[in-house]
XYZ file of C-alpha atoms in Angstrom:
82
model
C -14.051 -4.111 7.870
C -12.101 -1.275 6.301
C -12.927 -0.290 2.026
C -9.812 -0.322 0.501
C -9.256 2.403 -2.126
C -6.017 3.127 -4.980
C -5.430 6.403 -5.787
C -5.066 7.361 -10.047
C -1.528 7.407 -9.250
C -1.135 3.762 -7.684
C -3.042 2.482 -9.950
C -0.389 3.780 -12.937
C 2.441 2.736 -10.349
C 0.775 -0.816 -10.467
C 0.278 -0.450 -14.044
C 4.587 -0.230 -14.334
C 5.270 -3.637 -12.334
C 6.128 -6.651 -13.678
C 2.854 -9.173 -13.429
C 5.090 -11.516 -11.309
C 4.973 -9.254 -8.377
C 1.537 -7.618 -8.949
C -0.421 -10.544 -7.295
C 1.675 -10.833 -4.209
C 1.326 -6.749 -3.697
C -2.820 -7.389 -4.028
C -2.339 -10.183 -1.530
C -1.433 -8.051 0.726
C -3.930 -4.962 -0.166
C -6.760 -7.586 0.391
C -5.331 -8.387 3.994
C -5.638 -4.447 4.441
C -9.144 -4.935 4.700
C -9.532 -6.604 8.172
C -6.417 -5.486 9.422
C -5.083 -1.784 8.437
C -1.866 -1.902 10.602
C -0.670 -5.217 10.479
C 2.591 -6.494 11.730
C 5.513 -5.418 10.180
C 4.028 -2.181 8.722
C 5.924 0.544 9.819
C 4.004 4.524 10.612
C 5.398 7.527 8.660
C 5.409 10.945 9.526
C 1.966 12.467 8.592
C -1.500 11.933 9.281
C -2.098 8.277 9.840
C 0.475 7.481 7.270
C 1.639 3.773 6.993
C 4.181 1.368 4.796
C 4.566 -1.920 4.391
C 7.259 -4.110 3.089
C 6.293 -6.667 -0.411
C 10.007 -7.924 -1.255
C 11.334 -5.319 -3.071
C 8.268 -3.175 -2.816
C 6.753 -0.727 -0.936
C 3.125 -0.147 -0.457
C 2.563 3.772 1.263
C -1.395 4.264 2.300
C -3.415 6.530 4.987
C -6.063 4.828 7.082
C -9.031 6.634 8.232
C -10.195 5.291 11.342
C -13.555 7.753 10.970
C -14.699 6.627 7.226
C -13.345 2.713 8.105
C -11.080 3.425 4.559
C -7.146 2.789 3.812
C -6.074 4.855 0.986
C -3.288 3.339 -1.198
C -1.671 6.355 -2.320
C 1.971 5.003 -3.201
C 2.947 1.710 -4.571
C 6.804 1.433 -6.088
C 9.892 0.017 -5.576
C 12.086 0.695 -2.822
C 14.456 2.712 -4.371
C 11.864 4.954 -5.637
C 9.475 4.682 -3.228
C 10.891 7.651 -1.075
């Protein structure tokens, strides 16, 4: 079981999106829990750097396979996401 943390600046990215979309984007944080690479996410360049795919969304986090955490660090649309 992995702890899930949200960086400051997710949490104001999160803050900006309409309520609509915010409960499908924390379905899938919760599923980051047992699973921190799950299919479909796709690894970035970087230190155990990871993205996955909510519609039009894009959730960006680093897992730490020594601490057992995922660290949201990135949560925006896709054309900003980058």
């Amino acid at each position: 079981m992995f702890n899930v943390k949200i960086s400051d600046y997710a949490k104001k990215e999160l803050d900006k999106i309409d309520y609509k979309f915010v409960d499908k984007l924390f379905d899938s944080l919760k599923l980051l829990k047992t699973n921190p690479k799950p299919v479909g996410s796709i690894k970035l360049k970087g230190d155990n750097a990871y993205r996955i795919r909510k519609g039009n969304y894009r959730i960006v986090y680093i897992v730490d396979e020594k601490n057992k955490e995922v660290i949201i660090y990135h949560i925006a649309h896709r054309k900003d996401v980058y």
